[in-house]
């Protein structure tokens, strides 16, 4: 008999993240979905309620490092062993936006939050038998990283900003 596994999905209320969450709770796993929209989180939780697995929704703005750290602490406290981390959180912006903590939004959400989650959940991941981390990004683009302007302060282009965070 297969034992229940626990997975954490950032950006898990939309697109690929929501599809992965559905697949996991439908096969009997427990999923911690992190997202910004409580209505979408509630909708997924209702779907999971009739599935063999389960789902916890955590509302958070992962473009804020303080929020990201809070969520990591909550997840580790509730789930000391995590079998998988799926990093899907991203949001395309046509105009440059700086977070309240002073980071360009794409850089904070699409890069820094992924670094914090990867390292912040490392101990819990290492307690699983075969842990996995999946980074859902945009690989294969030859867009060079602008090391002199990581936060797109001088010349903002939404696509370039997002691709620079992969």
Coordinates of N, CA and C in Angstrom, one line a residue:
X1 N 0.8 -1.2 0.0 CA 0.0 0.0 0.0 C 0.9 1.2 0.0
X2 N 0.5 2.2 -0.8 CA 1.2 3.5 -0.9 C 1.0 4.4 0.3
X3 N 2.0 5.0 0.8 CA 1.8 5.9 1.9 C 1.6 7.3 1.4
X4 N 0.8 8.1 2.2 CA 0.6 9.5 1.8 C 1.9 10.3 1.8
X5 N 2.0 11.1 0.8 CA 3.2 12.0 0.7 C 2.7 13.4 0.8
X6 N 3.6 14.3 1.2 CA 3.3 15.7 1.4 C 4.1 16.5 0.4
X7 N 3.4 17.4 -0.4 CA 4.0 18.3 -1.4 C 3.6 19.7 -1.1
X8 N 4.5 20.6 -1.3 CA 4.3 22.1 -1.2 C 4.4 22.6 -2.6
X9 N 3.3 23.5 -2.9 CA 3.3 24.1 -4.3 C 3.1 25.6 -4.1
X10 N 4.1 26.4 -4.5 CA 4.0 27.8 -4.6 C 3.3 28.2 -5.9
X11 N 2.4 29.2 -5.8 CA 1.6 29.5 -7.0 C 0.7 28.3 -7.4
X12 N 0.2 27.7 -6.4 CA -0.6 26.5 -6.6 C -2.1 26.7 -6.9
X13 N -2.6 27.9 -7.0 CA -4.0 28.1 -7.2 C -4.3 28.3 -8.7
X14 N -3.3 28.5 -9.6 CA -3.6 28.7 -11.0 C -2.7 27.8 -11.8
X15 N -3.1 27.7 -13.1 CA -2.3 27.1 -14.1 C -1.7 25.7 -13.7
X16 N -0.4 25.6 -14.0 CA 0.3 24.4 -13.8 C 0.3 24.0 -12.3
X17 N 0.5 25.0 -11.4 CA 0.5 24.7 -10.0 C -0.8 24.0 -9.5
X18 N -2.0 24.6 -10.0 CA -3.3 24.0 -9.6 C -3.5 22.6 -10.2
X19 N -3.0 22.4 -11.5 CA -3.1 21.1 -12.1 C -2.3 20.1 -11.4
X20 N -1.1 20.4 -10.9 CA -0.3 19.5 -10.2 C -0.9 19.2 -8.8
X21 N -1.5 20.2 -8.2 CA -2.2 20.0 -6.9 C -3.3 19.0 -7.1
X22 N -4.1 19.2 -8.1 CA -5.3 18.3 -8.3 C -4.8 16.9 -8.6
X23 N -3.8 16.7 -9.4 CA -3.2 15.4 -9.6 C -2.8 14.7 -8.3
X24 N -2.1 15.5 -7.5 CA -1.6 14.9 -6.3 C -2.6 14.6 -5.3
X25 N -3.6 15.5 -5.0 CA -4.6 15.1 -4.0 C -5.6 14.1 -4.6
X26 N -5.7 14.0 -5.9 CA -6.6 13.0 -6.5 C -6.0 11.6 -6.3
X27 N -4.7 11.5 -6.2 CA -4.0 10.2 -6.1 C -3.8 9.8 -4.6
X28 N -4.2 10.7 -3.7 CA -4.1 10.4 -2.3 C -3.1 11.1 -1.5
X29 N -2.4 12.1 -2.1 CA -1.3 12.8 -1.4 C -1.9 14.0 -0.7
X30 N -1.1 14.6 0.2 CA -1.5 15.8 0.9 C -0.7 17.0 0.2
X31 N -1.4 18.0 -0.1 CA -0.8 19.2 -0.8 C -1.0 20.4 0.1
X32 N 0.1 21.2 0.2 CA 0.1 22.5 0.8 C 0.2 23.5 -0.4
X33 N -0.9 24.2 -0.7 CA -0.9 25.1 -1.8 C -0.7 26.5 -1.2
X34 N 0.2 27.3 -1.8 CA 0.4 28.6 -1.4 C 0.1 29.6 -2.6
X35 N -0.8 30.6 -2.3 CA -1.2 31.5 -3.3 C -1.8 32.8 -2.7
X36 N -2.2 33.7 -3.5 CA -2.6 35.0 -3.0 C -4.2 35.1 -3.0
X37 N -4.9 34.2 -3.7 CA -6.3 34.4 -3.9 C -7.1 33.4 -3.0
X38 N -7.7 33.8 -1.9 CA -8.4 32.9 -1.0 C -9.6 32.2 -1.7
X39 N -10.2 32.8 -2.7 CA -11.4 32.2 -3.4 C -10.9 31.0 -4.2
X40 N -9.7 31.2 -4.8 CA -9.2 30.0 -5.6 C -8.7 29.0 -4.7
X41 N -8.1 29.4 -3.5 CA -7.7 28.4 -2.5 C -8.8 27.6 -2.0
X42 N -9.9 28.3 -1.7 CA -11.1 27.6 -1.2 C -11.7 26.7 -2.2
X43 N -11.7 27.1 -3.5 CA -12.2 26.2 -4.5 C -11.4 24.9 -4.6
X44 N -10.1 25.0 -4.5 CA -9.3 23.8 -4.6 C -9.5 23.0 -3.3
X45 N -9.7 23.6 -2.2 CA -9.9 22.8 -0.9 C -11.2 22.1 -1.0
X46 N -12.3 22.7 -1.6 CA -13.5 22.0 -1.8 C -13.4 20.8 -2.7
X47 N -12.6 20.9 -3.8 CA -12.3 19.8 -4.7 C -11.6 18.7 -3.9
X48 N -10.6 19.1 -3.1 CA -9.8 18.1 -2.4 C -10.6 17.4 -1.4
X49 N -11.7 18.0 -0.9 CA -12.5 17.4 0.2 C -13.2 16.1 -0.2
X50 N -13.4 15.9 -1.5 CA -14.0 14.7 -2.1 C -13.0 13.8 -2.7
X51 N -11.7 14.1 -2.5 CA -10.6 13.3 -3.1 C -10.0 12.4 -2.0
X52 N -9.2 11.4 -2.5 CA -8.5 10.6 -1.5 C -7.5 11.3 -0.7
X53 N -6.9 12.4 -1.2 CA -5.9 13.1 -0.5 C -6.4 14.3 0.2
X54 N -5.6 15.3 0.6 CA -6.0 16.5 1.2 C -5.2 17.7 0.8
X55 N -5.7 18.8 1.2 CA -5.1 20.1 0.8 C -5.3 21.1 1.9
X56 N -4.2 21.8 2.1 CA -4.2 23.0 3.0 C -3.8 24.2 2.1
X57 N -4.6 25.3 2.2 CA -4.3 26.5 1.5 C -3.7 27.5 2.4
X58 N -2.6 28.1 2.0 CA -1.9 29.1 2.8 C -1.9 30.4 1.9
X59 N -2.5 31.4 2.4 CA -2.6 32.7 1.6 C -1.3 33.5 2.0
X60 N -0.6 33.9 0.9 CA 0.7 34.6 1.1 C 1.0 35.4 -0.1
X61 N 1.7 36.5 0.1 CA 2.3 37.3 -1.0 C 3.8 36.9 -1.0
X62 N 4.2 36.1 -1.9 CA 5.6 35.6 -1.9 C 6.6 36.6 -2.5
X63 N 6.1 37.7 -3.0 CA 7.0 38.8 -3.4 C 7.5 39.5 -2.2
X64 N 7.0 39.3 -1.0 CA 7.5 39.8 0.2 C 8.3 38.8 0.9
X65 N 9.5 39.0 1.2 CA 10.4 38.1 1.8 C 9.9 37.8 3.3
X66 N 9.4 38.7 3.9 CA 8.9 38.5 5.3 C 7.7 37.5 5.3
X67 N 6.9 37.6 4.3 CA 5.7 36.7 4.1 C 6.2 35.3 3.7
X68 N 7.2 35.3 2.8 CA 7.8 34.0 2.4 C 8.4 33.3 3.6
X69 N 9.2 34.0 4.4 CA 9.8 33.4 5.6 C 8.7 32.9 6.6
X70 N 7.7 33.6 6.8 CA 6.6 33.2 7.7 C 5.9 31.9 7.2
X71 N 5.7 31.8 5.9 CA 5.0 30.6 5.3 C 6.0 29.4 5.5
X72 N 7.2 29.6 5.2 CA 8.2 28.5 5.4 C 8.2 28.0 6.8
X73 N 8.2 28.9 7.8 CA 8.2 28.5 9.2 C 6.9 27.7 9.5
X74 N 5.7 28.2 9.0 CA 4.5 27.5 9.2 C 4.4 26.2 8.6
X75 N 4.9 26.1 7.4 CA 4.9 24.8 6.7 C 5.8 23.8 7.4
X76 N 7.0 24.2 7.8 CA 7.9 23.2 8.4 C 7.3 22.8 9.8
X77 N 6.7 23.7 10.5 CA 6.1 23.3 11.8 C 5.0 22.3 11.6
X78 N 4.2 22.5 10.6 CA 3.0 21.6 10.4 C 3.5 20.3 9.7
X79 N 4.5 20.4 8.9 CA 5.0 19.2 8.1 C 6.5 19.0 8.2
X80 N 6.9 18.3 9.2 CA 8.4 18.2 9.4 C 9.1 17.4 8.3
X81 N 8.3 16.6 7.5 CA 8.9 15.9 6.4 C 8.1 16.2 5.1
X82 N 8.8 16.7 4.1 CA 8.1 17.1 2.9 C 8.7 16.3 1.7
X83 N 7.9 15.7 0.9 CA 8.3 14.8 -0.2 C 8.7 15.6 -1.4
X84 N 8.0 16.7 -1.6 CA 8.3 17.5 -2.8 C 7.9 18.9 -2.7
X85 N 8.7 19.7 -3.4 CA 8.4 21.2 -3.5 C 8.3 21.5 -5.0
X86 N 7.2 22.1 -5.4 CA 6.9 22.5 -6.7 C 6.9 24.1 -6.8
X87 N 7.8 24.7 -7.4 CA 7.9 26.1 -7.5 C 7.2 26.7 -8.7
X88 N 6.0 27.2 -8.6 CA 5.3 27.7 -9.7 C 5.0 29.2 -9.6
X89 N 5.2 29.8 -8.5 CA 4.8 31.2 -8.3 C 5.5 32.2 -9.3
X90 N 4.6 32.9 -10.0 CA 5.1 34.0 -10.8 C 3.9 34.8 -11.3
X91 N 4.2 36.1 -11.7 CA 3.1 36.9 -12.1 C 3.7 37.9 -13.1
X92 N 3.2 38.0 -14.3 CA 3.8 38.9 -15.3 C 3.3 40.3 -15.1
X93 N 4.2 41.2 -15.1 CA 3.9 42.6 -14.9 C 4.4 43.4 -16.2
X94 N 3.5 44.2 -16.7 CA 3.9 45.0 -17.9 C 4.7 46.3 -17.5
X95 N 4.5 46.7 -16.2 CA 5.2 47.9 -15.7 C 6.0 47.5 -14.4
X96 N 7.1 48.1 -14.3 CA 8.0 47.8 -13.1 C 7.3 48.1 -11.8
X97 N 7.3 47.2 -10.9 CA 6.7 47.4 -9.5 C 7.8 47.0 -8.5
X98 N 7.9 47.8 -7.5 CA 8.9 47.5 -6.4 C 8.0 47.2 -5.2
X99 N 8.4 46.1 -4.5 CA 7.7 45.7 -3.3 C 7.9 46.6 -2.1
X100 N 7.1 46.5 -1.1 CA 7.3 47.3 0.1 C 8.7 47.1 0.7
X101 N 9.3 46.0 0.4 CA 10.6 45.7 1.0 C 11.8 46.2 0.1
X102 N 11.4 46.8 -1.1 CA 12.4 47.4 -1.9 C 13.0 46.5 -3.1
X103 N 12.3 45.4 -3.4 CA 12.8 44.6 -4.5 C 11.8 44.7 -5.7
X104 N 12.4 44.6 -6.8 CA 11.6 44.6 -8.1 C 10.8 43.3 -7.9
X105 N 9.5 43.4 -8.3 CA 8.5 42.3 -8.0 C 8.9 41.0 -8.7
X106 N 9.3 41.0 -9.9 CA 9.7 39.7 -10.6 C 10.9 39.1 -9.9
X107 N 11.9 39.9 -9.6 CA 13.1 39.4 -8.9 C 12.7 38.8 -7.5
X108 N 11.8 39.4 -6.8 CA 11.4 39.0 -5.5 C 10.6 37.7 -5.6
X109 N 9.6 37.7 -6.4 CA 8.6 36.5 -6.5 C 9.2 35.4 -7.3
X110 N 9.8 35.6 -8.4 CA 10.2 34.6 -9.3 C 11.6 34.0 -9.0
X111 N 12.4 34.8 -8.2 CA 13.8 34.3 -7.9 C 14.0 34.2 -6.4
X112 N 13.9 35.3 -5.7 CA 14.2 35.3 -4.2 C 13.3 34.3 -3.5
X113 N 12.0 34.3 -3.7 CA 11.1 33.4 -3.0 C 11.5 31.9 -3.2
X114 N 11.9 31.6 -4.5 CA 12.3 30.2 -4.8 C 13.6 29.8 -4.1
X115 N 14.5 30.8 -3.9 CA 15.7 30.5 -3.2 C 15.4 30.2 -1.7
X116 N 14.5 31.1 -1.1 CA 14.2 30.9 0.3 C 13.4 29.6 0.5
X117 N 12.5 29.3 -0.4 CA 11.8 28.0 -0.2 C 12.7 26.8 -0.3
X118 N 13.6 26.8 -1.3 CA 14.5 25.7 -1.6 C 15.4 25.4 -0.4
X119 N 15.9 26.5 0.2 CA 16.8 26.3 1.4 C 16.0 26.2 2.7
X120 N 14.9 26.9 2.8 CA 14.1 26.9 4.0 C 13.4 25.6 4.2
X121 N 13.1 24.8 3.2 CA 12.5 23.5 3.3 C 13.5 22.4 3.2
X122 N 14.8 22.7 3.1 CA 15.8 21.7 2.9 C 15.8 20.6 4.0
X123 N 15.7 20.9 5.3 CA 15.7 19.9 6.3 C 14.5 19.0 6.2
X124 N 13.3 19.6 6.0 CA 12.1 18.8 5.8 C 12.2 17.9 4.6
X125 N 12.7 18.4 3.5 CA 12.9 17.6 2.3 C 13.8 16.4 2.6
X126 N 14.9 16.7 3.3 CA 15.9 15.6 3.6 C 15.3 14.5 4.4
X127 N 14.2 14.7 5.1 CA 13.6 13.7 5.9 C 12.7 12.8 5.1
X128 N 12.4 13.1 3.9 CA 11.6 12.3 3.0 C 12.5 11.2 2.4
X129 N 11.9 10.1 1.9 CA 12.7 9.0 1.4 C 13.3 9.4 0.0
X130 N 12.6 10.0 -0.9 CA 13.1 10.4 -2.2 C 12.5 11.8 -2.5
X131 N 13.1 12.8 -1.9 CA 12.5 14.2 -2.1 C 12.8 14.7 -3.5
X132 N 12.0 15.6 -3.9 CA 12.2 16.2 -5.2 C 11.8 17.7 -5.2
X133 N 12.5 18.5 -5.9 CA 12.2 19.9 -6.1 C 12.1 20.2 -7.6
X134 N 10.9 20.7 -8.0 CA 10.6 21.0 -9.4 C 10.5 22.5 -9.5
X135 N 11.3 23.1 -10.3 CA 11.2 24.6 -10.6 C 10.5 24.8 -11.9
X136 N 9.3 25.2 -11.9 CA 8.6 25.5 -13.1 C 8.9 26.9 -13.6
X137 N 9.8 27.0 -14.6 CA 10.3 28.3 -15.0 C 10.3 28.3 -16.5
X138 N 11.1 29.1 -17.1 CA 11.1 29.3 -18.5 C 12.5 28.9 -19.1
X139 N 12.9 27.7 -18.9 CA 14.3 27.3 -19.4 C 14.4 27.4 -20.9
X140 N 15.6 27.4 -21.4 CA 15.9 27.4 -22.8 C 16.0 28.7 -23.5
X141 N 15.7 29.8 -22.8 CA 15.8 31.1 -23.4 C 17.3 31.5 -23.3
X142 N 17.7 32.2 -24.3 CA 19.1 32.7 -24.3 C 19.2 34.2 -23.9
X143 N 18.1 34.6 -23.2 CA 18.2 36.0 -22.6 C 19.3 36.1 -21.6
X144 N 20.3 36.9 -21.8 CA 21.3 37.0 -20.8 C 20.9 37.7 -19.5
X145 N 21.4 37.3 -18.4 CA 21.1 37.9 -17.1 C 21.9 39.3 -17.1
X146 N 21.2 40.3 -16.8 CA 21.8 41.6 -16.7 C 22.4 41.8 -15.3
X147 N 23.6 41.4 -15.1 CA 24.2 41.4 -13.7 C 24.3 42.8 -13.1
X148 N 24.4 43.8 -14.0 CA 24.5 45.2 -13.5 C 23.1 45.8 -13.2
X149 N 22.0 45.1 -13.5 CA 20.7 45.6 -13.3 C 19.7 44.5 -13.0
X150 N 20.0 43.7 -11.9 CA 19.2 42.5 -11.6 C 17.8 42.8 -11.3
X151 N 17.5 44.0 -10.9 CA 16.1 44.4 -10.5 C 15.5 45.3 -11.6
X152 N 16.0 45.3 -12.7 CA 15.4 46.0 -13.9 C 15.1 47.5 -13.6
X153 N 16.0 48.1 -12.8 CA 15.7 49.5 -12.4 C 16.0 50.5 -13.6
X154 N 17.0 50.2 -14.4 CA 17.3 51.1 -15.5 C 16.5 51.0 -16.8
X155 N 16.1 49.8 -17.1 CA 15.4 49.6 -18.4 C 14.5 48.4 -18.1
X156 N 13.2 48.7 -17.8 CA 12.3 47.6 -17.5 C 11.6 47.1 -18.8
X157 N 11.6 45.8 -18.9 CA 10.8 45.1 -19.9 C 10.3 43.8 -19.2
X158 N 9.0 43.6 -19.1 CA 8.4 42.6 -18.4 C 8.9 41.2 -18.7
X159 N 9.0 40.9 -20.0 CA 9.5 39.6 -20.5 C 11.0 39.4 -20.1
X160 N 11.8 40.4 -20.3 CA 13.2 40.3 -20.0 C 13.4 40.2 -18.5
X161 N 12.6 40.9 -17.7 CA 12.7 40.8 -16.2 C 12.4 39.4 -15.7
X162 N 11.3 38.9 -16.3 CA 10.9 37.5 -15.9 C 11.9 36.5 -16.3
X163 N 12.4 36.6 -17.6 CA 13.4 35.6 -18.1 C 14.7 35.7 -17.3
X164 N 15.1 36.9 -16.8 CA 16.3 37.1 -16.1 C 16.3 36.4 -14.7
X165 N 15.1 36.0 -14.3 CA 15.0 35.4 -12.9 C 14.9 33.9 -13.0
X166 N 15.0 33.3 -14.2 CA 14.9 31.8 -14.3 C 16.0 31.1 -13.6

